[in-house]
Amino acid sequence: MSRDELAALQLSRLRATVADAYERVPLHRARMDAAGVRPADVRSLADLHLLPFTAKADLREHYPFGMFARPLGELARLHASSGTTGKPTVVGYTGDDLDRWSWLMARSLHAAGARRGDVLHNAYGYGLFTGGLGAHYGAERLGAVVVPVSGGSTARQVSLLVDFRARVLCSTPSYALAIAEMAEQNGVDLAKDSALEVGMFGAEPWSDAMRAEIEARLGLRAIDVYGLSEIMGPGVACECEAQAGLHGWEDHFAFEVVDPETGAPLPEGEAGELVITTLTKQALPMLRYRTRDITRVTTARCDCGRTHLRILRVTGRNDDMLIVRGVNVYPSQIEAVLVGLDGTAPHYQLVVDRQGRLDTLAVEIEAAPGVANDAFPAIAGRAAQRLKSTLGVSCEVRVRSPGEIPRSEGKAVRVRDLRRKEA
Ligand code: DLL
C-alpha cells in the first residue's frame, strides 16, 4: 500500500475504534467528555491529538475487566503482566482479536525471514505472558512447525534445537545468550552444529553490540520484535531482513512519538515516548496508550520496499532510566559499551544505591571463562574508562567470576535497586 492508502485505511479504522470505545468503555467516554471531544470530531489523522491519553494505571484502576469493550462471554482469552508491584494488568481478546494477532505475528515472522515448513523453536515463556502463545499461533499461521518448548531447562533446549533441526529461534535476547552459553559448556557450537538461521528476539531492550554477540555465537540473523500486552503482545512491530528499524504495522495501529514530560507530539525523527492507538482491537481498544518506551520513528522508505514506518530500536523505558549524577542513562546504553569488551562475557547487572542524598551506580560485569582473577582489576579499569568516555559518567565497575551474574529464562533483570530497602 502507498502511504496515502495506508493513511486512508488508518483514518476509517480510527474513527470506528473511537466510536466503539466511546460507546462501550465508560473510562474513554468520561475522558473524552471531560476533554470536550466527540467521536465525530475525529475527521483526520491529525485529530488523533485531540484524544486523551490512556496509561497502565488506568488498567490497574479498572482491574480486572473494567476497560473491556466486550462482555466476558464474547472473549476468547485473557493474558496478564506479572507486575512487580500491586495488581497485574489484565488484557482480553475476542476470537477475531486472536485471529488478527496470529496474522500480524505471521507477518512479522515472514519479515524476519521465517518460512512455511521451518522448524521454529519457541523459547518464549508460555502462560499469562504474551510471548509464548503470541509467537506460537503466529508461527502456526505462517505454516511453520512449532516446538513449544517455553523457557527453562536450558540444557534440554540445546539438544532439542540441534536434534529437531530448528531453523528459527524465538526467545528474549538474554535467554538466547544463556542458551548459547549452555551449548558451549556442553561442547556444542550452535553456529556450526545447528540449522539455525533466523532469531526473533524481543520483550526487552537490547543493543547492537548484543545483536552482534548473539549472531556470532548462534550463527543466525538476529531480528528485533516489539510489542506489549496492553496493545496486543509481540508483533506490534518487527524488523525485516534489512535490520534497519522495526516496521510498525500501521494498518492495525497508529503510532505517535510525544515529549514524555509535556505529552506534546514531536516531529518525525525526534526521540520521545511511543504512544500507540489500536485500530482493529475489539475486546480492548486503546486510545493513545502511553507505552513509556523511548524511541524515534521514520517514514523513509525501507530497502525492503515495505511502506510501514520504522521504529528505531527501543532504547529503554522511561521508568528504567537512571539518573547518575545528573546524566540520564538507560541500561541498554551501558550494555552497548560493555558487550564485546576484551576478557568479559556479555552478562551484566547495574546496582543502584544511595549514599547520603546521592544515587550511586555500580556496574557488575562478568569475566570470560578462563580469565585469571589477577586480570580483574585491569578489566574493571578498561570498562570504567569506556563508560566514562561514552556516557560521560564515572561509575564503579566490579568484575565477577564466570557464572556469578544470574542468567535469565525470560526478561533479564538488568537493574538491582538497593534504594528500596530504605523505604
Ligand atoms: O514483552 C511482548 C513481547 C513478547 C514482545 C515477546 C516481543 C517478544 P510485555 O510483557 O507487556 O509484552 O512488555 C512490554 O517490554 O513496553 C517494552 O518496554 C519492552 N519490550 C518489548 N519488546 C521490546 C524490544 C511483551 N524489542 C514491554 N525492545 C514494552 C525493547 C521491548 N523493549
XYZ file of C-alpha atoms and ligand atoms in Angstrom:
455
model
C 0.000 0.000 0.000
C 1.175 3.535 -0.648
C 1.429 5.717 2.439
C -1.662 7.605 1.255
C -3.707 4.434 1.020
C -2.398 3.357 4.405
C -3.421 6.715 5.908
C -6.930 6.437 4.451
C -7.305 2.965 5.930
C -5.982 4.178 9.289
C -8.470 7.028 9.388
C -11.518 4.883 8.713
C -10.387 2.332 11.305
C -9.529 5.051 13.810
C -12.996 6.579 13.525
C -14.634 3.202 14.073
C -12.383 2.460 17.075
C -13.023 5.824 18.707
C -16.793 5.495 18.229
C -16.718 1.987 19.682
C -14.542 2.946 22.658
C -16.781 5.946 23.407
C -19.903 3.819 23.180
C -18.712 0.828 25.197
C -15.973 1.864 27.646
C -17.042 4.259 30.425
C -13.471 5.427 31.051
C -12.933 6.514 27.432
C -16.325 8.201 27.330
C -15.697 10.106 30.574
C -12.216 11.210 29.466
C -13.454 12.365 26.071
C -16.419 14.173 27.600
C -14.089 15.932 30.027
C -11.865 16.979 27.118
C -14.906 18.132 25.128
C -14.221 15.713 22.286
C -16.870 13.701 20.463
C -16.122 10.740 18.183
C -17.379 12.835 15.245
C -14.615 15.387 15.905
C -12.041 12.914 14.606
C -12.040 13.897 10.926
C -8.390 13.418 10.050
C -5.427 11.512 11.416
C -4.095 14.788 12.823
C -7.183 14.870 15.078
C -5.716 11.925 16.964
C -4.056 14.604 19.095
C -7.454 15.715 20.369
C -7.949 12.419 22.161
C -6.943 11.970 25.801
C -4.102 9.582 26.694
C -4.516 6.258 28.468
C -1.876 4.678 30.693
C -1.034 1.489 32.547
C -2.507 2.974 35.737
C -5.928 3.076 34.023
C -5.821 -0.692 33.514
C -4.776 -1.203 37.135
C -7.546 1.045 38.442
C -10.117 -0.820 36.387
C -8.800 -4.240 37.353
C -9.607 -6.768 36.101
C -12.066 -6.203 33.253
C -13.211 -2.570 33.575
C -11.684 -1.382 30.297
C -13.036 -4.178 28.140
C -15.352 -3.142 25.326
C -16.970 -6.562 25.107
C -18.732 -8.668 27.762
C -16.722 -11.538 29.194
C -18.861 -14.064 27.318
C -17.597 -12.686 23.986
C -13.939 -13.088 24.942
C -11.730 -15.986 23.947
C -8.614 -15.424 26.064
C -7.023 -13.385 28.839
C -3.356 -12.534 29.375
C -1.769 -10.602 32.225
C 1.524 -8.978 33.076
C 3.102 -10.099 36.322
C 3.755 -6.561 37.518
C 6.400 -6.106 40.186
C 4.117 -4.043 42.396
C 0.395 -4.171 43.002
C -2.164 -5.799 40.805
C -1.308 -7.278 37.412
C -2.581 -5.675 34.220
C -5.168 -7.884 32.592
C -5.860 -7.831 28.857
C -8.574 -9.626 26.885
C -9.088 -10.824 23.315
C -12.094 -11.834 21.235
C -11.696 -14.678 18.761
C -11.276 -12.079 15.996
C -8.571 -10.299 18.034
C -6.657 -13.578 18.355
C -7.057 -14.193 14.647
C -5.635 -10.771 13.732
C -2.812 -11.195 16.254
C -1.867 -14.501 14.620
C -1.781 -12.850 11.205
C 0.356 -9.988 12.479
C 2.808 -12.372 14.134
C 2.890 -14.477 10.956
C 3.610 -11.298 9.009
C 6.357 -10.373 11.480
C 7.932 -13.820 11.269
C 7.863 -13.682 7.488
C 9.505 -10.247 7.505
C 12.169 -11.729 9.786
C 12.896 -14.460 7.238
C 10.919 -17.399 8.644
C 9.069 -19.532 6.097
C 6.407 -22.238 5.835
C 7.862 -25.602 6.792
C 10.612 -24.159 9.031
C 11.072 -25.814 12.404
C 10.560 -22.982 14.900
C 11.884 -23.404 18.440
C 9.723 -21.197 20.639
C 11.507 -20.476 23.933
C 9.333 -17.529 24.952
C 7.518 -18.326 28.193
C 4.082 -19.883 27.737
C 1.348 -18.756 30.099
C -0.034 -15.375 31.047
C 2.947 -13.691 29.332
C 2.003 -12.929 25.716
C 5.359 -14.039 24.264
C 4.840 -17.817 24.193
C 1.320 -18.092 22.831
C 1.718 -14.996 20.618
C 4.702 -16.476 18.788
C 3.114 -19.934 18.825
C -0.081 -19.059 16.975
C 1.723 -16.693 14.602
C 4.161 -19.447 13.678
C 1.348 -21.939 13.120
C -0.446 -19.395 10.939
C 2.726 -18.976 8.884
C 2.857 -22.732 8.395
C 5.955 -23.339 10.487
C 6.486 -26.476 12.566
C 6.329 -25.205 16.140
C 8.358 -26.677 19.000
C 6.514 -25.238 22.044
C 9.384 -25.605 24.479
C 8.808 -22.406 26.578
C 11.614 -21.077 28.843
C 13.810 -23.110 31.202
C 15.645 -26.489 31.230
C 18.335 -24.859 29.156
C 20.479 -27.969 28.608
C 17.492 -29.757 27.110
C 16.780 -26.756 24.869
C 20.229 -27.172 23.344
C 19.672 -30.850 22.454
C 16.208 -30.185 21.044
C 17.473 -27.262 18.954
C 20.139 -29.459 17.399
C 18.135 -32.710 17.086
C 14.964 -31.160 15.614
C 16.996 -29.034 13.153
C 15.284 -25.764 14.133
C 15.860 -23.001 11.571
C 14.144 -20.313 13.675
C 14.621 -19.468 17.355
C 12.208 -17.241 19.277
C 13.247 -16.051 22.761
C 14.319 -12.985 24.669
C 17.795 -11.844 23.584
C 19.164 -12.512 27.067
C 17.825 -16.069 27.042
C 19.292 -16.658 23.570
C 22.682 -15.904 25.092
C 22.015 -18.238 28.017
C 21.224 -20.999 25.504
C 24.430 -20.261 23.574
C 26.438 -20.392 26.770
C 24.912 -23.706 27.869
C 25.667 -25.136 24.420
C 29.319 -24.087 24.674
C 29.603 -25.612 28.148
C 28.303 -28.888 26.715
C 30.700 -28.833 23.819
C 28.113 -27.802 21.218
C 28.848 -24.974 18.785
C 25.405 -23.809 17.716
C 26.880 -21.705 14.924
C 28.190 -24.916 13.341
C 26.186 -27.794 14.775
C 22.649 -26.400 14.416
C 20.438 -25.479 11.463
C 19.607 -22.070 12.979
C 19.378 -19.178 10.518
C 16.852 -16.743 11.991
C 16.349 -15.496 15.544
C 13.375 -13.388 16.532
C 14.201 -11.650 19.769
C 12.338 -9.113 21.862
C 10.415 -8.359 25.059
C 13.359 -6.408 26.494
C 15.772 -3.716 25.323
C 18.993 -4.900 23.683
C 21.833 -3.174 21.905
C 23.509 -3.666 18.528
C 26.573 -4.923 20.411
C 24.383 -7.649 21.923
C 22.981 -8.393 18.474
C 26.484 -8.938 17.073
C 27.358 -11.203 20.005
C 24.187 -13.317 19.572
C 24.634 -13.579 15.803
C 28.205 -14.784 16.168
C 27.533 -17.311 18.904
C 24.331 -18.783 17.467
C 25.143 -18.416 13.776
C 21.896 -16.726 12.800
C 20.455 -13.383 11.763
C 19.036 -11.701 14.887
C 15.800 -9.809 14.277
C 14.198 -7.398 16.766
C 10.487 -7.797 17.535
C 8.481 -5.419 19.688
C 5.144 -5.480 21.389
C 3.323 -5.031 24.643
C 0.404 -6.848 26.166
C -1.729 -3.716 26.624
C -1.715 -3.221 22.845
C -1.687 -6.880 21.743
C 1.533 -8.734 22.593
C 4.531 -9.491 20.352
C 4.174 -8.450 16.712
C 3.136 -4.792 17.049
C 6.355 -4.023 15.174
C 9.148 -6.140 13.749
C 12.351 -5.709 11.789
C 12.688 -7.062 8.283
C 15.818 -8.734 6.957
C 17.364 -5.279 6.370
C 17.641 -4.955 10.196
C 17.135 -1.225 9.889
C 14.376 -0.486 12.387
C 11.115 -2.202 13.281
C 8.221 -1.884 10.854
C 5.215 -0.748 12.880
C 2.104 -2.405 11.445
C 0.190 0.784 10.761
C -2.840 -0.901 9.235
C -3.637 -2.068 12.802
C -2.008 0.592 14.994
C -1.415 4.345 14.885
C 1.989 5.374 16.231
C 2.987 8.752 17.658
C 6.078 9.980 19.485
C 5.469 12.544 22.217
C 7.513 14.536 24.674
C 7.489 12.352 27.804
C 7.206 15.421 30.064
C 4.574 17.511 28.311
C 2.819 14.928 26.122
C 3.200 17.248 23.112
C 3.634 15.431 19.752
C 7.217 15.512 18.475
C 8.291 15.874 14.838
C 9.412 12.749 12.979
C 12.915 11.645 13.901
C 12.983 13.109 17.409
C 13.365 10.768 20.366
C 10.456 10.589 22.766
C 7.798 8.327 24.229
C 5.982 5.984 21.877
C 2.190 6.341 22.019
C 0.019 3.719 20.333
C -3.675 3.662 19.373
C -5.205 0.346 18.340
C -7.221 0.434 15.105
C -8.754 -3.038 14.958
C -8.882 -4.370 18.523
C -12.355 -5.398 19.706
C -12.053 -6.535 23.337
C -9.589 -3.867 24.457
C -9.450 -0.821 22.197
C -6.705 1.536 23.383
C -6.711 5.237 22.673
C -3.298 6.929 22.733
C -1.661 4.463 25.118
C 1.491 5.821 26.770
C 3.950 2.947 26.355
C 6.770 4.628 28.390
C 9.113 3.243 25.731
C 11.634 5.726 24.370
C 12.366 5.653 20.641
C 12.272 7.527 17.324
C 10.341 6.771 14.144
C 10.938 7.354 10.443
C 8.603 7.110 7.450
C 11.519 6.989 4.981
C 11.109 4.018 2.638
C 12.976 0.903 3.762
C 15.227 -1.041 1.367
C 12.811 -3.965 1.624
C 10.070 -1.895 -0.056
C 7.582 -2.008 2.827
C 5.851 1.331 3.323
C 5.147 0.926 7.046
C 7.017 3.390 9.230
C 10.002 2.170 11.188
C 10.531 2.377 14.917
C 14.219 2.706 15.602
C 15.235 0.356 18.411
C 13.560 0.963 21.758
C 16.460 2.178 23.877
C 14.654 1.690 27.157
C 11.659 2.561 29.228
C 11.115 5.910 30.776
C 10.818 4.215 34.182
C 14.136 2.346 33.700
C 16.102 5.493 33.090
C 18.806 6.049 35.670
C 19.974 9.485 36.581
C 23.582 9.182 37.569
C 24.937 12.459 38.862
C 22.584 14.349 36.610
C 23.252 12.289 33.489
C 20.357 10.274 32.054
C 21.356 6.746 31.122
C 19.462 3.672 30.023
C 20.712 0.198 30.891
C 20.894 -0.635 27.170
C 23.340 2.232 26.574
C 25.577 0.784 29.236
C 25.175 -2.617 27.612
C 26.336 -1.206 24.277
C 29.540 -0.041 25.953
C 30.232 -3.248 27.854
C 29.394 -6.040 25.435
C 32.403 -7.039 23.390
C 34.926 -5.762 25.902
C 38.065 -7.959 25.960
C 38.121 -10.578 28.696
C 34.445 -10.258 29.611
C 31.302 -12.293 28.999
C 28.134 -10.467 27.819
C 26.370 -10.626 31.178
C 25.965 -7.593 33.397
C 23.876 -6.035 36.124
C 23.576 -2.478 37.317
C 23.354 -1.881 41.044
C 21.778 1.388 42.065
C 22.161 2.513 45.658
C 22.151 5.675 47.687
C 24.896 7.239 49.744
C 23.571 10.132 51.732
C 21.461 12.080 49.264
C 23.289 10.914 46.159
C 22.359 7.964 43.959
C 25.266 5.734 43.093
C 25.670 3.298 40.232
C 27.894 0.252 40.249
C 28.273 -1.850 37.140
C 28.838 -5.567 37.609
C 30.337 -7.395 34.656
C 31.482 -10.948 34.326
C 34.920 -12.232 33.393
C 35.051 -14.567 30.403
C 35.705 -18.225 31.231
C 39.398 -18.883 31.778
C 40.346 -15.295 32.649
C 42.594 -15.255 35.747
C 41.485 -13.360 38.856
C 44.510 -11.115 38.815
C 43.357 -9.715 35.461
C 40.092 -8.441 37.014
C 41.356 -5.002 38.129
C 42.683 -4.204 34.655
C 39.351 -5.264 33.087
C 37.462 -3.100 35.573
C 39.697 -0.165 34.747
C 39.144 -0.514 30.997
C 35.374 -0.815 31.419
C 35.197 2.223 33.698
C 37.222 4.256 31.215
C 34.962 3.293 28.296
C 31.828 4.100 30.280
C 33.253 7.442 31.257
C 34.206 8.419 27.724
C 30.988 7.189 26.058
C 28.341 8.107 28.603
C 30.059 10.904 30.456
C 29.588 9.355 33.889
C 32.110 7.670 36.080
C 30.957 4.634 37.972
C 32.406 1.802 39.959
C 32.938 -1.382 37.947
C 33.065 -4.759 39.705
C 34.276 -7.816 37.851
C 32.574 -11.075 38.862
C 33.746 -14.633 38.228
C 32.236 -16.611 35.335
C 28.653 -17.676 36.043
C 28.166 -15.313 39.012
C 25.718 -12.955 37.338
C 22.254 -14.559 37.236
C 21.063 -15.800 33.816
C 17.506 -15.132 32.712
C 14.969 -17.514 31.231
C 12.727 -14.670 30.131
C 13.185 -10.937 30.589
C 16.594 -10.265 32.127
C 16.826 -8.333 35.385
C 19.375 -5.670 34.485
C 18.994 -3.337 37.436
C 19.209 -4.192 41.144
C 17.845 -1.234 43.009
C 19.027 -1.282 46.619
C 17.471 2.118 47.394
C 14.097 0.472 48.014
C 15.353 -1.240 51.145
C 15.408 2.169 52.858
C 11.755 2.879 52.193
O 7.140 -8.211 26.193
C 5.551 -8.710 24.458
C 6.635 -9.337 23.659
C 6.860 -10.699 23.756
C 7.375 -8.588 22.778
C 7.830 -11.306 23.000
C 8.353 -9.175 21.991
C 8.581 -10.529 22.112
P 5.015 -7.059 27.958
O 5.424 -8.145 28.885
O 3.706 -6.398 28.175
O 4.953 -7.595 26.486
O 6.188 -5.991 27.993
C 6.161 -4.907 27.104
O 8.586 -4.822 27.006
O 6.662 -1.843 26.697
C 8.940 -2.622 26.277
O 9.308 -1.865 27.403
C 9.558 -3.996 26.382
N 9.865 -4.516 25.052
C 9.172 -5.402 24.314
N 9.809 -5.650 23.134
C 10.933 -4.886 23.127
C 12.014 -4.679 22.218
C 5.996 -8.162 25.794
N 12.092 -5.329 21.057
C 7.391 -4.063 27.271
N 12.961 -3.779 22.556
C 7.448 -2.929 26.292
C 12.914 -3.121 23.733
C 10.960 -4.152 24.347
N 11.943 -3.279 24.636
